[in-house]
Short mmCIF file of C-alpha atoms in Angstrom, two decimals:
data_model
loop_
_atom_site.label_atom_id
_atom_site.label_comp_id
_atom_site.label_asym_id
_atom_site.label_seq_id
_atom_site.Cartn_x
_atom_site.Cartn_y
_atom_site.Cartn_z
CA UNK Z 1 12.75 2.68 -12.77
CA UNK Z 2 11.93 5.27 -15.39
CA UNK Z 3 10.06 7.61 -13.04
CA UNK Z 4 12.88 7.63 -10.49
CA UNK Z 5 14.41 10.59 -12.33
CA UNK Z 6 11.32 12.66 -11.72
CA UNK Z 7 10.86 14.93 -8.71
CA UNK Z 8 9.29 13.42 -5.61
CA UNK Z 9 6.34 15.84 -5.92
CA UNK Z 10 5.00 14.10 -9.02
CA UNK Z 11 5.40 10.48 -7.98
CA UNK Z 12 2.27 8.32 -7.85
CA UNK Z 13 1.13 7.96 -4.22
CA UNK Z 14 -1.41 5.15 -4.59
CA UNK Z 15 -4.50 7.39 -4.61
CA UNK Z 16 -6.46 5.30 -7.08
CA UNK Z 17 -9.41 2.93 -6.62
CA UNK Z 18 -7.95 0.71 -9.35
CA UNK Z 19 -4.59 0.50 -7.53
CA UNK Z 20 -6.32 -0.42 -4.24
CA UNK Z 21 -8.34 -3.18 -5.91
CA UNK Z 22 -5.17 -4.58 -7.46
CA UNK Z 23 -3.45 -4.53 -4.07
CA UNK Z 24 -6.29 -6.50 -2.43
CA UNK Z 25 -6.08 -9.10 -5.19
CA UNK Z 26 -2.32 -9.45 -4.80
CA UNK Z 27 -2.67 -9.72 -0.98
CA UNK Z 28 -5.02 -12.69 -1.44
CA UNK Z 29 -2.60 -14.38 -3.88
CA UNK Z 30 0.40 -13.88 -1.58
CA UNK Z 31 -1.33 -15.00 1.63
CA UNK Z 32 -2.53 -18.20 -0.08
CA UNK Z 33 0.93 -18.96 -1.47
CA UNK Z 34 2.56 -18.42 1.92
CA UNK Z 35 0.42 -21.23 3.40
CA UNK Z 36 1.02 -23.54 0.43
CA UNK Z 37 4.76 -22.96 0.23
CA UNK Z 38 5.52 -23.08 3.97
CA UNK Z 39 3.76 -26.44 4.22
CA UNK Z 40 5.49 -27.76 1.10
CA UNK Z 41 8.85 -26.45 2.32
CA UNK Z 42 8.49 -28.39 5.58
CA UNK Z 43 7.38 -31.50 3.69
CA UNK Z 44 10.24 -31.28 1.20
CA UNK Z 45 12.85 -30.21 3.76
CA UNK Z 46 13.69 -27.24 1.54
CA UNK Z 47 15.21 -24.06 2.93
CA UNK Z 48 14.74 -22.27 -0.38
CA UNK Z 49 10.99 -23.01 -0.42
CA UNK Z 50 10.59 -21.83 3.17
CA UNK Z 51 12.57 -18.67 2.41
CA UNK Z 52 10.27 -17.98 -0.53
CA UNK Z 53 7.21 -18.67 1.66
CA UNK Z 54 8.43 -16.06 4.15
CA UNK Z 55 8.79 -13.62 1.27
CA UNK Z 56 5.11 -14.22 0.41
CA UNK Z 57 4.20 -13.51 4.05
CA UNK Z 58 6.29 -10.33 4.09
CA UNK Z 59 4.65 -9.23 0.85
CA UNK Z 60 1.15 -9.75 2.26
CA UNK Z 61 2.08 -7.54 5.23
CA UNK Z 62 3.78 -5.02 2.94
CA UNK Z 63 0.72 -4.68 0.71
CA UNK Z 64 -1.57 -4.39 3.76
CA UNK Z 65 0.57 -1.57 5.21
CA UNK Z 66 0.67 0.09 1.79
CA UNK Z 67 -3.13 0.09 1.64
CA UNK Z 68 -3.37 1.49 5.17
CA UNK Z 69 -1.12 4.51 4.52
CA UNK Z 70 -2.37 5.52 1.06
CA UNK Z 71 -3.29 9.20 1.26
CA UNK Z 72 -1.34 9.75 4.48
CA UNK Z 73 1.41 12.36 4.85
CA UNK Z 74 4.82 11.92 3.19
CA UNK Z 75 6.32 11.33 6.65
CA UNK Z 76 3.79 8.58 7.52
CA UNK Z 77 4.23 6.85 4.16
CA UNK Z 78 8.01 7.07 4.39
CA UNK Z 79 8.00 5.68 7.94
CA UNK Z 80 5.79 2.80 6.77
CA UNK Z 81 8.26 2.07 3.96
CA UNK Z 82 11.14 2.15 6.46
CA UNK Z 83 9.23 -0.36 8.60
CA UNK Z 84 8.84 -2.63 5.57
CA UNK Z 85 12.56 -2.30 4.83
CA UNK Z 86 13.33 -3.36 8.42
CA UNK Z 87 11.07 -6.42 8.11
CA UNK Z 88 12.79 -7.47 4.88
CA UNK Z 89 16.16 -7.15 6.61
CA UNK Z 90 14.93 -9.28 9.52
CA UNK Z 91 13.70 -11.98 7.12
CA UNK Z 92 17.03 -11.98 5.28
CA UNK Z 93 18.90 -12.52 8.56
CA UNK Z 94 16.50 -15.32 9.58
CA UNK Z 95 16.96 -17.09 6.24
CA UNK Z 96 20.75 -16.76 6.49
CA UNK Z 97 20.66 -18.17 10.03
CA UNK Z 98 18.44 -21.10 9.03
CA UNK Z 99 20.64 -21.81 6.01
CA UNK Z 100 23.76 -21.89 8.19
CA UNK Z 101 21.94 -24.21 10.61
CA UNK Z 102 20.86 -26.58 7.84
CA UNK Z 103 24.42 -26.81 6.50
CA UNK Z 104 25.15 -28.85 9.63
CA UNK Z 105 22.21 -31.23 9.09
CA UNK Z 106 22.38 -34.19 6.72
CA UNK Z 107 19.41 -34.52 4.42
CA UNK Z 108 18.67 -33.78 0.78
CA UNK Z 109 15.49 -31.77 -0.01
CA UNK Z 110 12.84 -33.50 -2.10
CA UNK Z 111 13.45 -32.00 -5.51
CA UNK Z 112 10.10 -33.00 -7.04
CA UNK Z 113 8.12 -31.07 -4.40
CA UNK Z 114 10.46 -28.09 -4.75
CA UNK Z 115 9.98 -28.07 -8.52
CA UNK Z 116 6.18 -28.34 -8.52
CA UNK Z 117 5.61 -25.74 -5.79
CA UNK Z 118 8.28 -23.48 -7.28
CA UNK Z 119 6.43 -23.54 -10.61
CA UNK Z 120 3.09 -22.82 -8.91
CA UNK Z 121 4.63 -19.92 -6.96
CA UNK Z 122 6.21 -18.53 -10.12
CA UNK Z 123 2.80 -18.41 -11.83
CA UNK Z 124 1.30 -16.67 -8.77
CA UNK Z 125 4.10 -14.11 -8.77
CA UNK Z 126 4.02 -13.42 -12.49
CA UNK Z 127 0.28 -12.77 -12.16
CA UNK Z 128 1.01 -10.36 -9.27
CA UNK Z 129 3.73 -8.60 -11.26
CA UNK Z 130 1.39 -8.16 -14.23
CA UNK Z 131 -1.38 -6.84 -11.95
CA UNK Z 132 0.98 -4.22 -10.47
CA UNK Z 133 3.01 -3.46 -13.62
CA UNK Z 134 1.12 -0.23 -14.33
CA UNK Z 135 2.13 1.13 -10.91
CA UNK Z 136 5.78 0.07 -10.67
CA UNK Z 137 7.05 3.67 -10.40
CA UNK Z 138 5.93 5.82 -7.51
CA UNK Z 139 6.79 6.98 -4.02
CA UNK Z 140 8.71 4.72 -1.58
CA UNK Z 141 5.44 3.09 -0.47
CA UNK Z 142 4.30 2.21 -4.01
CA UNK Z 143 7.84 1.30 -5.10
CA UNK Z 144 8.27 -1.15 -2.20
CA UNK Z 145 5.19 -3.04 -3.42
CA UNK Z 146 6.71 -3.40 -6.89
CA UNK Z 147 10.12 -4.49 -5.57
CA UNK Z 148 8.54 -7.19 -3.40
CA UNK Z 149 6.58 -8.59 -6.36
CA UNK Z 150 9.67 -8.59 -8.56
CA UNK Z 151 11.74 -10.29 -5.85
CA UNK Z 152 9.18 -13.06 -5.60
CA UNK Z 153 9.33 -13.83 -9.31
CA UNK Z 154 13.15 -13.89 -9.24
CA UNK Z 155 13.06 -16.09 -6.13
CA UNK Z 156 10.76 -18.62 -7.74
CA UNK Z 157 12.98 -19.01 -10.79
CA UNK Z 158 15.89 -19.56 -8.39
CA UNK Z 159 13.93 -22.20 -6.42
CA UNK Z 160 13.20 -24.11 -9.64
CA UNK Z 161 16.88 -23.97 -10.65
CA UNK Z 162 17.76 -25.25 -7.17
CA UNK Z 163 15.22 -28.10 -7.52
CA UNK Z 164 16.75 -29.18 -10.83
CA UNK Z 165 20.25 -28.99 -9.34
CA UNK Z 166 19.27 -30.95 -6.23
CA UNK Z 167 17.67 -33.61 -8.42
CA UNK Z 168 20.62 -33.80 -10.81
CA UNK Z 169 23.43 -33.61 -8.28
CA UNK Z 170 21.75 -35.33 -5.32
CA UNK Z 171 23.12 -32.77 -2.88
CA UNK Z 172 21.49 -30.14 -0.64
CA UNK Z 173 23.97 -27.39 -1.56
CA UNK Z 174 21.98 -25.84 -4.45
CA UNK Z 175 18.99 -25.41 -2.10
CA UNK Z 176 21.16 -23.76 0.55
CA UNK Z 177 22.94 -21.51 -1.96
CA UNK Z 178 19.61 -20.30 -3.41
CA UNK Z 179 18.25 -19.62 0.09
CA UNK Z 180 21.35 -17.53 0.87
CA UNK Z 181 21.08 -15.62 -2.45
CA UNK Z 182 17.41 -14.86 -1.75
CA UNK Z 183 18.37 -13.52 1.68
CA UNK Z 184 20.84 -11.23 -0.07
CA UNK Z 185 18.12 -10.03 -2.46
CA UNK Z 186 15.79 -9.24 0.46
CA UNK Z 187 18.56 -7.24 2.12
CA UNK Z 188 19.38 -5.32 -1.08
CA UNK Z 189 15.71 -4.42 -1.65
CA UNK Z 190 15.31 -3.28 1.96
CA UNK Z 191 18.27 -0.91 1.49
CA UNK Z 192 16.76 0.48 -1.74
CA UNK Z 193 13.40 1.11 -0.02
CA UNK Z 194 15.14 2.70 2.98
CA UNK Z 195 17.21 4.97 0.71
CA UNK Z 196 14.15 6.22 -1.20
CA UNK Z 197 12.16 6.73 2.04
CA UNK Z 198 14.91 8.92 3.51
CA UNK Z 199 15.22 10.90 0.25
CA UNK Z 200 11.46 11.59 0.20
CA UNK Z 201 11.43 12.67 3.86
CA UNK Z 202 14.38 15.03 3.22
CA UNK Z 203 12.71 16.46 0.10
CA UNK Z 204 9.49 17.07 2.03
CA UNK Z 205 11.42 18.68 4.91
CA UNK Z 206 13.30 20.91 2.47
CA UNK Z 207 10.06 21.87 0.69
CA UNK Z 208 8.41 22.72 4.04
CA UNK Z 209 11.43 24.82 4.98
CA UNK Z 210 11.26 26.84 1.75
CA UNK Z 211 7.51 27.44 2.07
CA UNK Z 212 7.95 29.23 5.42
#
């Protein structure tokens, strides 16, 4: 968050061939992991895995939107970031709803599937984080990409902890608790993205006002 102290005029806006190539690579990783994890989540009966799979899907969409608006006006990029914040909020509410629903259903998730897929997803996310590390500070559009990648890595560690807990305690509660915590993380990140988007739009408006 080191560059957050800098003025909005000097923040990296994504105008780099290297950054675009990295985004395409991360989109491919995330889209693949969404398919793997959603299928494994259904097979294992794990809410936490399915929540993490949805995060991969949201990230793929986020990175695609980020690519589409690179070089656009501050307003367009900020509106795109606000749209991404709204989608993260929607996912968090869906995960919370599904978690509440599953509390009423008897059935313990299959810990071994959760653990293996959680480990695979963690590797995928760490690779994505490393690919994007150089560009973690920037405007709301670039910053939202970094936050999504970071969330994924945190989520995967949580899924693996849940898998160990489910296996050791033979109860579904760790899986449900992790799913709820991940929903909270999605919501927090969406608020951070929204806050920065509004700040950048205000700064641009103020700058335009002074230039007249």
